C-alpha positions as a Python dict, from the first residue, in 0.01 Angstrom:
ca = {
    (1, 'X'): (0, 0, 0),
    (2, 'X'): (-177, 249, 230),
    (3, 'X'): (10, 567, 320),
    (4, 'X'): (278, 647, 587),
    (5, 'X'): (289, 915, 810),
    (6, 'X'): (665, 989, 912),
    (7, 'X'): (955, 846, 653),
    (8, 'X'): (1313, 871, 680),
    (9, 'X'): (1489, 847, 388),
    (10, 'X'): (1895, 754, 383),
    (11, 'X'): (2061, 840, 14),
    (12, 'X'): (2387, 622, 46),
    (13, 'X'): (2510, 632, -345),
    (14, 'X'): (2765, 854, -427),
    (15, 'X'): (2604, 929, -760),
    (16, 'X'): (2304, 1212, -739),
    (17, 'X'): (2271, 1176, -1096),
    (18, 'X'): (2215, 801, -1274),
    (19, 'X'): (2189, 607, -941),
    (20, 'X'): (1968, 322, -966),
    (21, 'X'): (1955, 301, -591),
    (22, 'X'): (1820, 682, -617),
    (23, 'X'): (1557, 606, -906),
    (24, 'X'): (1427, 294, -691),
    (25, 'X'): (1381, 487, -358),
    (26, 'X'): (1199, 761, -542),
    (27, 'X'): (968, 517, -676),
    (28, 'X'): (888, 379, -372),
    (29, 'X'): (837, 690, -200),
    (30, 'X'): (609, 787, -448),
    (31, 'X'): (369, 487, -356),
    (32, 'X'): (425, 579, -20),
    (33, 'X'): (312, 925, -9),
    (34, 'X'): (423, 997, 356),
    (35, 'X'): (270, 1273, 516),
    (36, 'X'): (568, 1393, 651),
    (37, 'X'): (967, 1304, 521),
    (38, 'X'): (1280, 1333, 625),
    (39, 'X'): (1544, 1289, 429),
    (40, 'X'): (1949, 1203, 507),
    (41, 'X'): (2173, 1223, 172),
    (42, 'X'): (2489, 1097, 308),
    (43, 'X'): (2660, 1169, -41),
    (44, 'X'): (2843, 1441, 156),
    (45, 'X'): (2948, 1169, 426),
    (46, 'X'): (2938, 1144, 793),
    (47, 'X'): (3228, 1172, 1093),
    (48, 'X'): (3337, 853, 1155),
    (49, 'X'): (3315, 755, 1554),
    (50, 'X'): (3638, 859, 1696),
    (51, 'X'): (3829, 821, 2101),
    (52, 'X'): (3594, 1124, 2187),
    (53, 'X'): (3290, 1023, 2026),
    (54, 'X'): (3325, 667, 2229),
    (55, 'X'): (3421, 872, 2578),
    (56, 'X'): (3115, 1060, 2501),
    (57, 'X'): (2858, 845, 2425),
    (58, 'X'): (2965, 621, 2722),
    (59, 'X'): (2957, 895, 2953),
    (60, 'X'): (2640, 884, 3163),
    (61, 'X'): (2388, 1150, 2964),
    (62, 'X'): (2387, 1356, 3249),
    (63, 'X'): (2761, 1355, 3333),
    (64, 'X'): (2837, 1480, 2991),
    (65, 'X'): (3097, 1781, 2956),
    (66, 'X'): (2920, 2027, 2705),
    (67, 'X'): (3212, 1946, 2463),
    (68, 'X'): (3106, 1594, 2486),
    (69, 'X'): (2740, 1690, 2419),
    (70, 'X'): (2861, 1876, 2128),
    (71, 'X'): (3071, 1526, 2027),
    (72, 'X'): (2708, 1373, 2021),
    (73, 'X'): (2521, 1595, 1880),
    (74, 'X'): (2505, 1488, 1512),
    (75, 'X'): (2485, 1158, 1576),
    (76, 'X'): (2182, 1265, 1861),
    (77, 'X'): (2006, 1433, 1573),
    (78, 'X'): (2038, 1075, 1338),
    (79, 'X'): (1882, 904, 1616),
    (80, 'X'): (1612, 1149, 1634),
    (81, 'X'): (1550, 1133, 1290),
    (82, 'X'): (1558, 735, 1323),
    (83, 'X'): (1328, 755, 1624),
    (84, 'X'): (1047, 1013, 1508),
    (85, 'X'): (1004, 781, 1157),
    (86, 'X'): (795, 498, 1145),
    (87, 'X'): (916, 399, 816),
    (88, 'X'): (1250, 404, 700),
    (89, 'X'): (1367, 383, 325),
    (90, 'X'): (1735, 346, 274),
    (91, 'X'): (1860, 338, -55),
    (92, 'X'): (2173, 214, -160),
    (93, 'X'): (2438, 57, -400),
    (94, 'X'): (2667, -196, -305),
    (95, 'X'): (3045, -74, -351),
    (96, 'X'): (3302, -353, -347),
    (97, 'X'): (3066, -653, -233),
    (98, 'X'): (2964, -387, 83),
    (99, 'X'): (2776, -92, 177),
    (100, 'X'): (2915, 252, 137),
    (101, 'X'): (3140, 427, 381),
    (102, 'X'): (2929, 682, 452),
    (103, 'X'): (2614, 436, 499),
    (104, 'X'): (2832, 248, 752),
    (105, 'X'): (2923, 577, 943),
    (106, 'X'): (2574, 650, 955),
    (107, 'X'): (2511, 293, 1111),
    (108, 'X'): (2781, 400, 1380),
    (109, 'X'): (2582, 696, 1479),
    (110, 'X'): (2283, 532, 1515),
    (111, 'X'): (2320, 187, 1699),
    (112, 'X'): (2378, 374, 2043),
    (113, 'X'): (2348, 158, 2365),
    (114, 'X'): (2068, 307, 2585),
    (115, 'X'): (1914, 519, 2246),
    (116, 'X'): (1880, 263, 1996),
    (117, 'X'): (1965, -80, 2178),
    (118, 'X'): (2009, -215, 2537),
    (119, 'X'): (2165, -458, 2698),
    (120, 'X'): (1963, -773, 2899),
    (121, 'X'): (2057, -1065, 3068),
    (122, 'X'): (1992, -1214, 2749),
    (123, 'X'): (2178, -958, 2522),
    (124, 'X'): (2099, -694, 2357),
    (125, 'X'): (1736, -575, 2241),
    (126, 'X'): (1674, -317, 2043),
    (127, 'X'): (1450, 6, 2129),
    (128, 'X'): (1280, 82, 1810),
    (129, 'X'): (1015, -176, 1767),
    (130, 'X'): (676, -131, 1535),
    (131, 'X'): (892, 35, 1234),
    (132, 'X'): (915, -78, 910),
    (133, 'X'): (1245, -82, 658),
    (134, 'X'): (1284, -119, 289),
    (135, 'X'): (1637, -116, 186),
    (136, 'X'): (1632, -25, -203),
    (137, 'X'): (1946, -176, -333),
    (138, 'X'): (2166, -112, -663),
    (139, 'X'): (2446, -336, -804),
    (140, 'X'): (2686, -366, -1070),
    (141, 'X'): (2781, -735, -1034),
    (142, 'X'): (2703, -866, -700),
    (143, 'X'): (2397, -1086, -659),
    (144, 'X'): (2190, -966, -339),
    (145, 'X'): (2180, -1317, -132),
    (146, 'X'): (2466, -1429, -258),
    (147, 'X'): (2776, -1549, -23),
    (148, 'X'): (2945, -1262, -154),
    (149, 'X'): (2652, -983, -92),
    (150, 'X'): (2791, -848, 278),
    (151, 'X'): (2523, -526, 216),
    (152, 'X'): (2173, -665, 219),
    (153, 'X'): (2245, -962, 529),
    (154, 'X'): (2437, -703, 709),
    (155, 'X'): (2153, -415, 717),
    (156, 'X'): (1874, -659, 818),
    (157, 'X'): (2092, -781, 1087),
    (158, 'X'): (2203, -450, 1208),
    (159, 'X'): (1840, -297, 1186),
    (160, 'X'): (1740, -637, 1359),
    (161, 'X'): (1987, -523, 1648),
    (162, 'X'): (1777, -178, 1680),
    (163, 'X'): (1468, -362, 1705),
    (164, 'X'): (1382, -309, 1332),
    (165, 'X'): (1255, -639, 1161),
    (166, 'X'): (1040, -606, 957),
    (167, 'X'): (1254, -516, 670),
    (168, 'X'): (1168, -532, 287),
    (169, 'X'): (1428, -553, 70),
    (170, 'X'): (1430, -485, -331),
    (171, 'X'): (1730, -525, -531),
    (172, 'X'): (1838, -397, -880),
    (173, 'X'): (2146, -637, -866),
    (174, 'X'): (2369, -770, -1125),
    (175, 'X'): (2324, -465, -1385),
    (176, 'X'): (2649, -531, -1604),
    (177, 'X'): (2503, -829, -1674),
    (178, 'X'): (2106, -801, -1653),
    (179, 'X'): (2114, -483, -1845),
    (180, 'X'): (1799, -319, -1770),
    (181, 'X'): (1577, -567, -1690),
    (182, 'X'): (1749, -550, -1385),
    (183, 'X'): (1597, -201, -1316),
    (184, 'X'): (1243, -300, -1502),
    (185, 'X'): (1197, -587, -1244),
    (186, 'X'): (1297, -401, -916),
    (187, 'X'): (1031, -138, -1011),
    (188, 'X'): (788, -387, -1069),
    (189, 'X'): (864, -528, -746),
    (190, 'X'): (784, -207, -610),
    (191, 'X'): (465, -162, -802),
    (192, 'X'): (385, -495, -621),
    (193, 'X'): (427, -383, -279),
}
């Protein structure tokens, strides 16, 4: 694995202490050895997109009202992060068959027509081509792939739709009942890389 330049890295687990999904995006990062990272620890959580947030964002940029810009301005600054990165890491555990609350908000205040996606005669294309994604992912029963994972096939589709594919994805799933071979094999998956 050669080294990065820029990473962004998204924390989704509630958990800053004991979180799988934590342990694995360290280790990755520490094979990565970016020259320069950002990271987003959405433990805190994020606004959720709200009837002002939507007026605002689809409010021509330069028609915005500076309370509208003010509206945007968080999410501007997640898009900037997500724009300036060439690779991003997002770790995170899978709560009730899904992703996080706060992961999804995040996902709201990114995938912005005309920032992170447009729309064509043939639908919509995403903006930030030439990145690359790992998703580091932690579970307590849910199988990643499985027809009742909606975490891992719903990140690669929504980074898809921002013009992210080439997406790696490494999974400490099932640890109730893989014990820690579950972690073991997700590091050495990362090891691999």
């Amino acid at each position: 694995m050669t080294q990065v330049k820029s990473v962004l890295r998204i924390d989704a687990s509630a958990r800053k202490n004991g979180s799988s999904s934590r342990a694995l995006t360290d280790a990755l990062l520490a094979q990565l050895a970016p020259e320069n990272l950002v990271v987003r620890d959405l433990v805190m959580g994020l606004p959720f997109v709200t009837e002002d947030w939507v007026g605002a964002n689809f409010t021509d940029e330069a028609d915005r009202s500076d309370e509208q810009k003010t509206t945007l301005s968080l999410s501007d600054t997640l898009v900037d992060e997500l724009t300036a990165a060439d690779t991003l890491v997002i770790g995170t555990p899978i709560y009730n068959f899904g992703i996080p609350a706060a992961l999804k908000a995040w996902v709201d205040m990114v995938a912005r027509a005309r920032k992170t996606f447009h729309y064509t005669a043939n639908g919509p294309e995403g903006l930030l081509t030439g990145k690359k994604a790992y998703i580091l992912i932690a579970s307590g029963g849910t199988e990643v792939g499985s027809e009742i994972d909606f975490a891992s096939g719903y990140l690669r589709h929504v980074l898809s739709f921002i013009g992210i594919t080439d997406v790696t994805i490494v999974s400490a799933d099932q640890q109730m009942v893989k014990g820690e071979s579950a972690i073991s094999g997700a590091h050495d998956v990362i090891a691999a890389l």
